[in-house]
XYZ file of C-alpha atoms in Angstrom:
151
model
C -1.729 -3.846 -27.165
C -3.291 -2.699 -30.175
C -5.207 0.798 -30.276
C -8.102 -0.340 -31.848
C -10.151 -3.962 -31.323
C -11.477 -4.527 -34.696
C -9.919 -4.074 -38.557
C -13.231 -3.448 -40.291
C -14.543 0.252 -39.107
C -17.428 0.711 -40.667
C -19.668 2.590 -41.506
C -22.034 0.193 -40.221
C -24.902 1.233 -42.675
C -22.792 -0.581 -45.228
C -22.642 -4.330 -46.340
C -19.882 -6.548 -44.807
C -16.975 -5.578 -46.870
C -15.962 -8.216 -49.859
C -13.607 -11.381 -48.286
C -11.490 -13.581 -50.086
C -10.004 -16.399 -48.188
C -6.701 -18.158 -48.644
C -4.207 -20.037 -46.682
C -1.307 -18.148 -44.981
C 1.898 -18.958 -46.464
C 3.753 -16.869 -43.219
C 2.429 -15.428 -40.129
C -0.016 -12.840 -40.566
C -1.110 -10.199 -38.137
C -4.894 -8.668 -38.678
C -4.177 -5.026 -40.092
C -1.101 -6.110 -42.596
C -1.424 -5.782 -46.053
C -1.782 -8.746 -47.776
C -1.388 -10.033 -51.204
C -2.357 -13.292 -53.040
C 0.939 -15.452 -54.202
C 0.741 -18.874 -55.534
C -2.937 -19.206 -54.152
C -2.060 -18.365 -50.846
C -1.932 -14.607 -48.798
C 1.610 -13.177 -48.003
C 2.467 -9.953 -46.385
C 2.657 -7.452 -49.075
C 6.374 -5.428 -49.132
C 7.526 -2.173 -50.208
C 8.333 -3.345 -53.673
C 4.367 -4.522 -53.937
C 1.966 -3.517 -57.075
C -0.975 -4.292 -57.672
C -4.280 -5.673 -55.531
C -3.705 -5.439 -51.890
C -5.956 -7.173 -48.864
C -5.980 -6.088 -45.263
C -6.022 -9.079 -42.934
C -9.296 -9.284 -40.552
C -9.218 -10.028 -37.120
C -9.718 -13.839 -36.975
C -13.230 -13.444 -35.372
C -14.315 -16.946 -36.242
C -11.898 -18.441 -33.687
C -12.581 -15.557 -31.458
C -9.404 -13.792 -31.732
C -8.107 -10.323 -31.282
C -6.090 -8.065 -33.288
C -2.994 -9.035 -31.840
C -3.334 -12.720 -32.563
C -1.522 -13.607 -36.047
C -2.847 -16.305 -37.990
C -0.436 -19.013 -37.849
C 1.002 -20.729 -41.101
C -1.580 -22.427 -43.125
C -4.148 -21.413 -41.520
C -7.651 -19.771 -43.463
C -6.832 -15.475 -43.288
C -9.957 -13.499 -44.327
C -8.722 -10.500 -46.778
C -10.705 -8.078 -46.807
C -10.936 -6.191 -50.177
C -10.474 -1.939 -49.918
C -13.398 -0.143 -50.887
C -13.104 3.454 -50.696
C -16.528 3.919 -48.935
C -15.538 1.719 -46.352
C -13.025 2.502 -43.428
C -10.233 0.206 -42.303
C -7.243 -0.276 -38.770
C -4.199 -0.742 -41.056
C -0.699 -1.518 -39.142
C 1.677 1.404 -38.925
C 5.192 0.667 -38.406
C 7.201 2.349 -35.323
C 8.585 5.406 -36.118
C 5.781 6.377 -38.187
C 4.243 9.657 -38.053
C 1.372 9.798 -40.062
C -0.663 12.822 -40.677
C -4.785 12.857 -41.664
C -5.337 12.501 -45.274
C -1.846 10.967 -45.837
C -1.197 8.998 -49.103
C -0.209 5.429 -48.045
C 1.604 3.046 -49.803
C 2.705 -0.379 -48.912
C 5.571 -0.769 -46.561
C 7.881 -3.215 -44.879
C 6.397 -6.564 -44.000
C 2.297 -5.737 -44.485
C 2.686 -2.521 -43.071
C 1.486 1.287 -44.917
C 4.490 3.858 -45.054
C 4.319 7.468 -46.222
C 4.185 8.065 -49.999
C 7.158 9.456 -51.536
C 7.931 11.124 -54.808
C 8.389 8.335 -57.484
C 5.515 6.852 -58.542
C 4.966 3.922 -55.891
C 1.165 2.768 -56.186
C -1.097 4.472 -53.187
C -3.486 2.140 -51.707
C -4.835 4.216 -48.955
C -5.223 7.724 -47.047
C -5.121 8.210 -43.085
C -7.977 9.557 -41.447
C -6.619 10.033 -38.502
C -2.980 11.731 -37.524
C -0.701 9.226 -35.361
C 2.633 8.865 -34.049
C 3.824 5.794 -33.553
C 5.862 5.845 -31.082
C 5.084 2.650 -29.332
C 7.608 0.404 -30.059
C 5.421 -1.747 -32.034
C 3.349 -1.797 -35.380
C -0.102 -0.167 -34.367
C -3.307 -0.045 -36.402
C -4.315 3.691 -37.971
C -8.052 4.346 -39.388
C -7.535 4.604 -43.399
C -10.011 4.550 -46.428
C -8.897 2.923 -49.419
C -7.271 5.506 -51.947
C -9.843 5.431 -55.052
C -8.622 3.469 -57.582
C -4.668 2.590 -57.744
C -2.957 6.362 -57.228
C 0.615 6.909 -57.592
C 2.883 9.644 -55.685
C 3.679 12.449 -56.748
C 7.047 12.139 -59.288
């Protein structure tokens, strides 16, 4: 069960965050990183560039965060703005400490910037360890503009 019950965390004195909406071309879990491919949103991947979407919970069917969006149907990506907050998926094994650069990871999950220049996208703002045995959402604001690691 995921930690959190909602992607979009506020703060609640700002607008509804910016949503595109596309088609899922795979099954997509609320919290992955997403990217737009042939008109449709994909899980991003380690080797991504460029804009990135996190997948909202699917809270015009009245779904949780656990329930993936099946294939073909409409995901709402939310665009990262750096004032907002956002529950990102974590992969198991994880440990991920507050202010963290993220990068994209494995199938639409953040992983630990590295040295070599991979694009940042967010920073924690929280610590976690995931230890759970499953991808878990972790509280991140989007990195201001598009950061690279440290070479």
């Amino acid at each position: 069960m995921a930690r959190y019950n909602k992607i979009f965390a506020g703060p609640y004195t700002e607008a509804t965050p910016q949503v595109a909406e596309r088609p899922a071309a795979a099954a997509i879990t609320p919290g992955q990183l997403i990217v737009i491919t042939a008109g449709q949103f994909t899980p991003a991947g380690a080797t991504t560039v460029g804009k990135v979407y996190v997948a909202q919970d699917n809270y015009l069917a009245m779904e949780g965060v656990d329930t993936p969006y099946a294939i073909g149907d409409t995901v709402l990506g939310l665009e990262l703005l750096d004032e907002q907050f956002f529950n990102v998926r974590v992969a198991t094994g994880v440990n991920v400490a507050r202010d963290a650069a993220l990068v994209p990871g494995a199938n639409g999950t953040v992983a630990l910037a590295t040295a070599g220049g991979k694009q940042v996208v967010a920073t924690a703002e929280e610590a976690f360890n995931n230890t759970s045995g499953s991808a878990q959402l972790v509280r991140v604001r989007a990195a201001k503009g598009y950061l690279t690691a440290a070479t």
